[in-house]
Amino acid sequence: MSWATSLGRFRRVRPSAATRAGVGRPRGRRRRNLLLYLLAFVIMLLVAAGSLVRFTGPQQPSVVADVIARAKAPRAAPPSGLTIPVAGVRADALADSWGQAREGGARAHQGIDIMAPRGVPVVAASAGTVERLFTSGAGGTTVYVRSPDRRWTYYYAHLAAYAPGLAEGAAVRAGQQLGYVGDTGNAGPGNYHLHFGMSRMRLGDGWWEGEAVNPFPLLVGGARRS
């Protein structure tokens, strides 16, 4: 209610119905705008969530299927007719050092050590593809050869050097030279030998993976001398 003057006298003026209806409109408009902003934000979240499901959803069944396929894959049978991987070494000269304690019992030896003078040729125990030429503090100069069916990996460590022309991706035959006996890595100075290991591989395993298998009985039983 307001006051106005008319002909020099004061009189009371009542607000019209339209004026009364407009009271409080700015606050109501702000509330509606806030609700609209919240609704738009919720819609954006739903759209983003839908996109995430669309892009990531199909990958999960693929990962699960890969795990199931690995579990169901039959175990590879041990290879036969391996070549002794150090030139001139006979089967009866091999010693089974599989499982022996290393580093004060911190780990077990997963392979066998074939003693030989420095520079004696190291040859492929079986045919395959050179999957990795790798140097590490433990193995020194090493070669990983994958079998043609990709079920086995053969590991040659402590090499003095690689054979000329050896490269990753190269196909090798059994008995082909890979390198030379040495003492690189943790072999110890002057402790010349080849560490030979082999691993049973599963579907999708990388060159550094696999289940280590004792090569000694496979080399002694029917191995070919190089």
mmCIF file of C-alpha atoms in Angstrom, residues 82-175:
data_model
loop_
_atom_site.group_PDB
_atom_site.id
_atom_site.type_symbol
_atom_site.label_atom_id
_atom_site.label_comp_id
_atom_site.label_asym_id
_atom_site.label_seq_id
_atom_site.Cartn_x
_atom_site.Cartn_y
_atom_site.Cartn_z
ATOM 1 C CA LEU A 82 66.362 -81.158 -29.257
ATOM 2 C CA THR A 83 69.887 -80.286 -30.302
ATOM 3 C CA ILE A 84 72.380 -79.733 -27.481
ATOM 4 C CA PRO A 85 72.822 -75.957 -27.753
ATOM 5 C CA VAL A 86 76.614 -75.836 -27.301
ATOM 6 C CA ALA A 87 78.734 -77.166 -30.140
ATOM 7 C CA GLY A 88 80.725 -80.304 -29.349
ATOM 8 C CA VAL A 89 79.053 -81.069 -25.993
ATOM 9 C CA ARG A 90 77.746 -84.615 -25.488
ATOM 10 C CA ALA A 91 74.591 -85.524 -23.591
ATOM 11 C CA ASP A 92 76.542 -87.446 -20.947
ATOM 12 C CA ALA A 93 78.492 -84.268 -20.143
ATOM 13 C CA LEU A 94 75.359 -82.366 -19.127
ATOM 14 C CA ALA A 95 74.495 -81.805 -15.466
ATOM 15 C CA ASP A 96 71.009 -81.163 -14.124
ATOM 16 C CA SER A 97 71.186 -77.869 -12.224
ATOM 17 C CA TRP A 98 67.448 -77.195 -12.444
ATOM 18 C CA GLY A 99 65.973 -75.955 -9.167
ATOM 19 C CA GLN A 100 69.289 -75.311 -7.444
ATOM 20 C CA ALA A 101 69.313 -72.397 -5.008
ATOM 21 C CA ARG A 102 70.666 -69.111 -6.306
ATOM 22 C CA GLU A 103 71.472 -65.826 -4.552
ATOM 23 C CA GLY A 104 71.505 -67.429 -1.130
ATOM 24 C CA GLY A 105 68.240 -69.242 -1.677
ATOM 25 C CA ALA A 106 66.366 -66.173 -2.902
ATOM 26 C CA ARG A 107 65.448 -67.931 -6.138
ATOM 27 C CA ALA A 108 65.641 -71.307 -7.822
ATOM 28 C CA HIS A 109 67.642 -71.963 -10.979
ATOM 29 C CA GLN A 110 65.234 -72.248 -13.921
ATOM 30 C CA GLY A 111 67.384 -73.845 -16.576
ATOM 31 C CA ILE A 112 70.659 -75.707 -16.873
ATOM 32 C CA ASP A 113 74.215 -74.455 -17.186
ATOM 33 C CA ILE A 114 76.321 -75.990 -19.947
ATOM 34 C CA MET A 115 79.985 -75.378 -19.253
ATOM 35 C CA ALA A 116 82.303 -74.656 -22.200
ATOM 36 C CA PRO A 117 85.290 -72.459 -23.043
ATOM 37 C CA ARG A 118 84.715 -68.875 -24.063
ATOM 38 C CA GLY A 119 83.848 -68.420 -27.720
ATOM 39 C CA VAL A 120 82.474 -71.924 -28.370
ATOM 40 C CA PRO A 121 79.477 -71.640 -30.734
ATOM 41 C CA VAL A 122 76.001 -71.578 -29.181
ATOM 42 C CA VAL A 123 73.440 -73.123 -31.536
ATOM 43 C CA ALA A 124 69.649 -73.311 -31.691
ATOM 44 C CA ALA A 125 68.222 -76.282 -29.800
ATOM 45 C CA SER A 126 65.211 -76.276 -32.106
ATOM 46 C CA ALA A 127 63.893 -74.405 -35.115
ATOM 47 C CA GLY A 128 61.982 -71.186 -34.605
ATOM 48 C CA THR A 129 62.026 -67.422 -34.915
ATOM 49 C CA VAL A 130 64.291 -65.040 -33.044
ATOM 50 C CA GLU A 131 61.715 -63.190 -30.993
ATOM 51 C CA ARG A 132 64.006 -61.048 -28.874
ATOM 52 C CA LEU A 133 67.661 -60.072 -28.573
ATOM 53 C CA PHE A 134 67.941 -58.735 -25.061
ATOM 54 C CA THR A 135 70.603 -57.556 -22.629
ATOM 55 C CA SER A 136 70.004 -57.623 -18.878
ATOM 56 C CA GLY A 137 71.960 -57.557 -15.656
ATOM 57 C CA ALA A 138 71.062 -61.167 -14.922
ATOM 58 C CA GLY A 139 71.258 -62.892 -18.289
ATOM 59 C CA GLY A 140 73.740 -60.591 -19.950
ATOM 60 C CA THR A 141 73.577 -60.980 -23.719
ATOM 61 C CA THR A 142 70.577 -63.220 -24.428
ATOM 62 C CA VAL A 143 68.477 -64.674 -27.246
ATOM 63 C CA TYR A 144 64.818 -65.741 -27.109
ATOM 64 C CA VAL A 145 63.694 -68.092 -29.896
ATOM 65 C CA ARG A 146 59.978 -68.910 -30.324
ATOM 66 C CA SER A 147 58.948 -72.271 -31.788
ATOM 67 C CA PRO A 148 57.007 -72.281 -35.093
ATOM 68 C CA ASP A 149 53.753 -73.181 -33.299
ATOM 69 C CA ARG A 150 54.491 -70.466 -30.693
ATOM 70 C CA ARG A 151 54.023 -72.973 -27.872
ATOM 71 C CA TRP A 152 57.640 -72.906 -26.674
ATOM 72 C CA THR A 153 60.357 -70.321 -26.078
ATOM 73 C CA TYR A 154 64.049 -71.250 -25.886
ATOM 74 C CA TYR A 155 66.318 -68.980 -23.854
ATOM 75 C CA TYR A 156 70.088 -68.630 -24.331
ATOM 76 C CA ALA A 157 71.975 -66.462 -21.812
ATOM 77 C CA HIS A 158 75.452 -65.193 -20.844
ATOM 78 C CA LEU A 159 76.596 -65.028 -24.483
ATOM 79 C CA ALA A 160 79.885 -63.333 -25.298
ATOM 80 C CA ALA A 161 78.362 -62.012 -28.538
ATOM 81 C CA TYR A 162 75.719 -62.743 -31.152
ATOM 82 C CA ALA A 163 76.452 -64.603 -34.360
ATOM 83 C CA PRO A 164 77.007 -62.239 -37.304
ATOM 84 C CA GLY A 165 73.741 -61.203 -38.938
ATOM 85 C CA LEU A 166 71.467 -62.494 -36.166
ATOM 86 C CA ALA A 167 68.389 -60.280 -35.914
ATOM 87 C CA GLU A 168 64.943 -60.249 -34.359
ATOM 88 C CA GLY A 169 62.377 -61.840 -36.643
ATOM 89 C CA ALA A 170 64.932 -64.083 -38.331
ATOM 90 C CA ALA A 171 64.015 -67.734 -38.842
ATOM 91 C CA VAL A 172 66.566 -70.195 -37.480
ATOM 92 C CA ARG A 173 66.922 -73.936 -37.944
ATOM 93 C CA ALA A 174 67.998 -76.447 -35.324
ATOM 94 C CA GLY A 175 71.782 -76.369 -34.987
#
